[in-house]
Coordinates of C-alpha atoms in Angstrom, one line a residue:
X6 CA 57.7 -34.5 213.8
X7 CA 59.0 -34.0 210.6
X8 CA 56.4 -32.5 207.9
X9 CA 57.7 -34.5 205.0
X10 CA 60.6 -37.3 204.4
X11 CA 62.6 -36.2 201.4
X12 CA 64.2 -33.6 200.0
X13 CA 62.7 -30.3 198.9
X14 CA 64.5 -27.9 196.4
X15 CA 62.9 -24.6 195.9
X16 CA 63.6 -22.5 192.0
X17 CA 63.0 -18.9 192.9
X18 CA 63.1 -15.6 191.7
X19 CA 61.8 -12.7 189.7
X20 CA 59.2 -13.3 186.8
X21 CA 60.6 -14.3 183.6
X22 CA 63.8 -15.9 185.2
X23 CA 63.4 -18.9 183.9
X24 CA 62.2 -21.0 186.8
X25 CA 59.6 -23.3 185.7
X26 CA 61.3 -24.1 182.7
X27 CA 64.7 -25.3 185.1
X28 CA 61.7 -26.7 187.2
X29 CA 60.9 -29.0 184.7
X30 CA 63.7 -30.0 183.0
X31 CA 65.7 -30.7 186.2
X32 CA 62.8 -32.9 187.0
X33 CA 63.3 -34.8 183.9
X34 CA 67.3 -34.8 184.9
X35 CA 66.7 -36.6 187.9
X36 CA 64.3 -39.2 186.5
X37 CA 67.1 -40.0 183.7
X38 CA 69.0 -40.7 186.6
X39 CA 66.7 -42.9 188.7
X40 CA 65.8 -40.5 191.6
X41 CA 62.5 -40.3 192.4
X42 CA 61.1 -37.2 192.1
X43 CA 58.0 -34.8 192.2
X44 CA 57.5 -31.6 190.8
X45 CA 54.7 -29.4 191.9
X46 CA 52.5 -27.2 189.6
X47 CA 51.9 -23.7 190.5
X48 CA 48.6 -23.4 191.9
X49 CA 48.5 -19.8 192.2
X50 CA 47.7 -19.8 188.1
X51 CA 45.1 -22.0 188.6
X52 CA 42.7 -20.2 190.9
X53 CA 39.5 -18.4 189.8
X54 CA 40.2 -16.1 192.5
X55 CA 43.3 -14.7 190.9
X56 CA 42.1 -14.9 187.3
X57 CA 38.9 -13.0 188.4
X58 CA 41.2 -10.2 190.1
X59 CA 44.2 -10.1 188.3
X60 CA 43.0 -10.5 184.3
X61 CA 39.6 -9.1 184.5
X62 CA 39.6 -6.7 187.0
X63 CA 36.8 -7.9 188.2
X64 CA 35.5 -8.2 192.1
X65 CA 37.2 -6.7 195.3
X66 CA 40.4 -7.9 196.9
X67 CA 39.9 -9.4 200.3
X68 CA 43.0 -10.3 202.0
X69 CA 43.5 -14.2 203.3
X70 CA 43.4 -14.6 206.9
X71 CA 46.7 -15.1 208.3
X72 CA 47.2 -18.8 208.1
X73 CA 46.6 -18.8 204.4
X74 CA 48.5 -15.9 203.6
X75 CA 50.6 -17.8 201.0
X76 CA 48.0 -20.6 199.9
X77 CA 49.6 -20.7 196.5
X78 CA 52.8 -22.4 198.3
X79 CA 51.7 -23.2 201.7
X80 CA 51.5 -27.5 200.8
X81 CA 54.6 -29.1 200.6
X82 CA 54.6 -31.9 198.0
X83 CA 54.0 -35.1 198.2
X84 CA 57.4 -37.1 198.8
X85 CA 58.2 -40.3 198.8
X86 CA 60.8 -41.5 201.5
X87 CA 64.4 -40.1 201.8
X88 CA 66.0 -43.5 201.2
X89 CA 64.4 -43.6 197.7
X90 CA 66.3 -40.2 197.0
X91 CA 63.7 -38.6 196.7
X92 CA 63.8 -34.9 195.9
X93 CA 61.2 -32.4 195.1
X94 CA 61.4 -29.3 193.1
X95 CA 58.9 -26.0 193.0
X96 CA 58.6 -23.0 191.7
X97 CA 57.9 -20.1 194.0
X98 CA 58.1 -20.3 198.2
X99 CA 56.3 -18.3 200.5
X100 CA 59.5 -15.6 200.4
X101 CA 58.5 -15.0 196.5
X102 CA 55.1 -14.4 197.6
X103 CA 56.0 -11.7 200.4
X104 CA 58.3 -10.0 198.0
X105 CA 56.0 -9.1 195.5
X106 CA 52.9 -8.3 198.3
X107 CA 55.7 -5.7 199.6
X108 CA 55.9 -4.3 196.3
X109 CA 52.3 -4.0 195.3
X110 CA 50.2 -3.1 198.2
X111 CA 49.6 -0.4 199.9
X112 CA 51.2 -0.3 203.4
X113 CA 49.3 2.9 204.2
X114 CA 45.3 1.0 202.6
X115 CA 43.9 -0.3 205.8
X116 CA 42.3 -3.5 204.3
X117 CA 45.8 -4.6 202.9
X118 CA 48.5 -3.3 205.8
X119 CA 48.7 -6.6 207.7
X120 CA 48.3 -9.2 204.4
X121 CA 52.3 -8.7 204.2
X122 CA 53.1 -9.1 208.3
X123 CA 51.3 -12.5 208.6
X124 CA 52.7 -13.6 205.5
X125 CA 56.5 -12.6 206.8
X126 CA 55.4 -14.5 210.0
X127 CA 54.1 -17.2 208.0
X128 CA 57.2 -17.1 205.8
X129 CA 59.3 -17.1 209.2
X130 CA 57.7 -20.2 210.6
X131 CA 57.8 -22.4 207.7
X132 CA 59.4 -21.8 205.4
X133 CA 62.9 -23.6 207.3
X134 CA 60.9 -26.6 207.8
X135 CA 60.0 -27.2 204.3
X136 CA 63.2 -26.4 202.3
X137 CA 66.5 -28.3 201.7
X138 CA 67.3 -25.1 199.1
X139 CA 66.2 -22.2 198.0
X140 CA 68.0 -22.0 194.1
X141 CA 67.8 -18.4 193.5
X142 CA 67.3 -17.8 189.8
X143 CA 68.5 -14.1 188.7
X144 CA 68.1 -14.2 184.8
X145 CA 66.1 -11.5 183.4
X146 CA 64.2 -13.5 180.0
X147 CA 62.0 -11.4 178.0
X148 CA 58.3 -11.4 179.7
X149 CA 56.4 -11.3 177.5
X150 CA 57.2 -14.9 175.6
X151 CA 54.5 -17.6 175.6
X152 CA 51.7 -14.8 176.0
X153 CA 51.5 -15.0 180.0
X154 CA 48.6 -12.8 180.8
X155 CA 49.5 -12.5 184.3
X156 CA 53.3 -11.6 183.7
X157 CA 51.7 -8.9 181.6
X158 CA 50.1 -7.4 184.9
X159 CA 53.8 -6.8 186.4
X160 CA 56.1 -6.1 183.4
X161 CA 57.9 -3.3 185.1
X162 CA 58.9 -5.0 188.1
X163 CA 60.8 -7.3 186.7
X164 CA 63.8 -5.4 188.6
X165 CA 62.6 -4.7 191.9
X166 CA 61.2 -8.0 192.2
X167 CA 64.6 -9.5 191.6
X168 CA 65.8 -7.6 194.5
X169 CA 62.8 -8.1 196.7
X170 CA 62.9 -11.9 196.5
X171 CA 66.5 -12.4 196.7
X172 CA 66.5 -10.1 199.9
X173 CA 63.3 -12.1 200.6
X174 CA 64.7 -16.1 200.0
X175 CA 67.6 -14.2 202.1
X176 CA 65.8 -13.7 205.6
X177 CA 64.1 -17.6 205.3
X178 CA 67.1 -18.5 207.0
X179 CA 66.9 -21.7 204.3
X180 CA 70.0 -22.9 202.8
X181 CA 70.2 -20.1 199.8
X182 CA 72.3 -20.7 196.0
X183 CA 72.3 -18.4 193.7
X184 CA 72.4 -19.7 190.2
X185 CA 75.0 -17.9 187.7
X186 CA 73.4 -15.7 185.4
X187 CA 74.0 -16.2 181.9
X188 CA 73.6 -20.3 181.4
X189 CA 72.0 -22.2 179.0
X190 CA 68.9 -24.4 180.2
X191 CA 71.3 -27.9 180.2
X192 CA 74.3 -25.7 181.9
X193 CA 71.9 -24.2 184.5
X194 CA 69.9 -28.2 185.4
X195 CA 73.9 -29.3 185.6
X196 CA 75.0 -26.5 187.9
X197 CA 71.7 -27.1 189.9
X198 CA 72.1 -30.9 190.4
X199 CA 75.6 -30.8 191.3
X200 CA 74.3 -28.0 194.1
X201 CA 72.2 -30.6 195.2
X202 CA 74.9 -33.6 195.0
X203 CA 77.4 -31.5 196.5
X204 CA 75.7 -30.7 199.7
X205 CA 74.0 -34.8 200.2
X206 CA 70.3 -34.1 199.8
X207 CA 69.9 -37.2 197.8
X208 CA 71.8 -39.4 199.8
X209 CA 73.3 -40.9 196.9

């Protein structure tokens, strides 16, 4: 049984690439254009968990067990049904999350070895049921616009995350694009949408 009716399109890739701001303006391209569409928000910046641990250093890391391993993703949005065109678009998957776990924990710390196996498993097993496309974004913007305090926490892997995810959004096995580098925000939603035309996920 299918998990959702419509179709999902994922915005990926290192911090400061520019995702959410596609997210949201290809959103708003696709409502000029009548298709109904949801974008999700990004729940990960949300939680008092993270903003305990991350910003104020505060508390002790306990890893999720291995079903939740990538709750900031792990809820694919609500849809309306395919015939209505509907698409969704988010920023982040499950991949994003693994990449950057590989990068910042300790594989050798026996409280955080297994966090990134059960999310790869997790990563493995849904990941292909929940994606149309995976738009990889590979822009490197300056991080430290808009004062994101959590950015700040990971300025100098800007790099190495854009490897890790792309290698990452790679091994999904998820229909993968990777968006020119170089584009202006109304270039890059045009590009984007006709990757979606082109390959019938709206079934205009």
């Amino acid at each position: 049984m299918p998990i959702r009716d419509c179709a999902v399109i994922a915005i990926d890739g290192t911090q400061a690439a520019g995702k959410t701001t596609l997210v949201h303006a290809l959103t708003a391209h696709f409502r000029e254009h009548s298709v109904n569409v949801a974008c999700t928000g990004e729940p990960a910046r949300e939680s008092p968990y993270l903003e305990t641990i991350v910003l104020h250093g505060t508390g002790t890391f306990d890893p999720p067990p291995p079903h939740s391993a990538s709750s900031p993703s792990s809820s694919p949005p609500p849809c309306a049904p395919r015939a209505t065109s509907a698409s969704s678009s988010l920023s982040k998957t499950p991949a994003n999350v693994l990449a950057l776990a590989r990068l910042v924990l300790d594989s050798t710390d026996p409280s955080t070895a297994d966090t990134p196996a059960a999310m790869k498993d997790l990563r493995r097993a849904w990941m292909p049921a929940a994606y149309d496309l995976v738009v990889c974004c590979r822009d490197h913007f300056g991080q430290r616009a808009g004062g994101d305090r959590f950015r700040d926490k990971v300025l100098g892997l800007q790099d190495d995350a854009d490897h890790a995810v792309y290698q990452a959004c790679q091994e999904s096995h998820v229909p993968l694009t990777e968006l020119p580098t170089g584009l202006g925000t109304a270039e890059r939603v045009r590009w984007t949408a006709d990757q979606v035309n082109h390959r019938g996920l709206l079934d205009n």
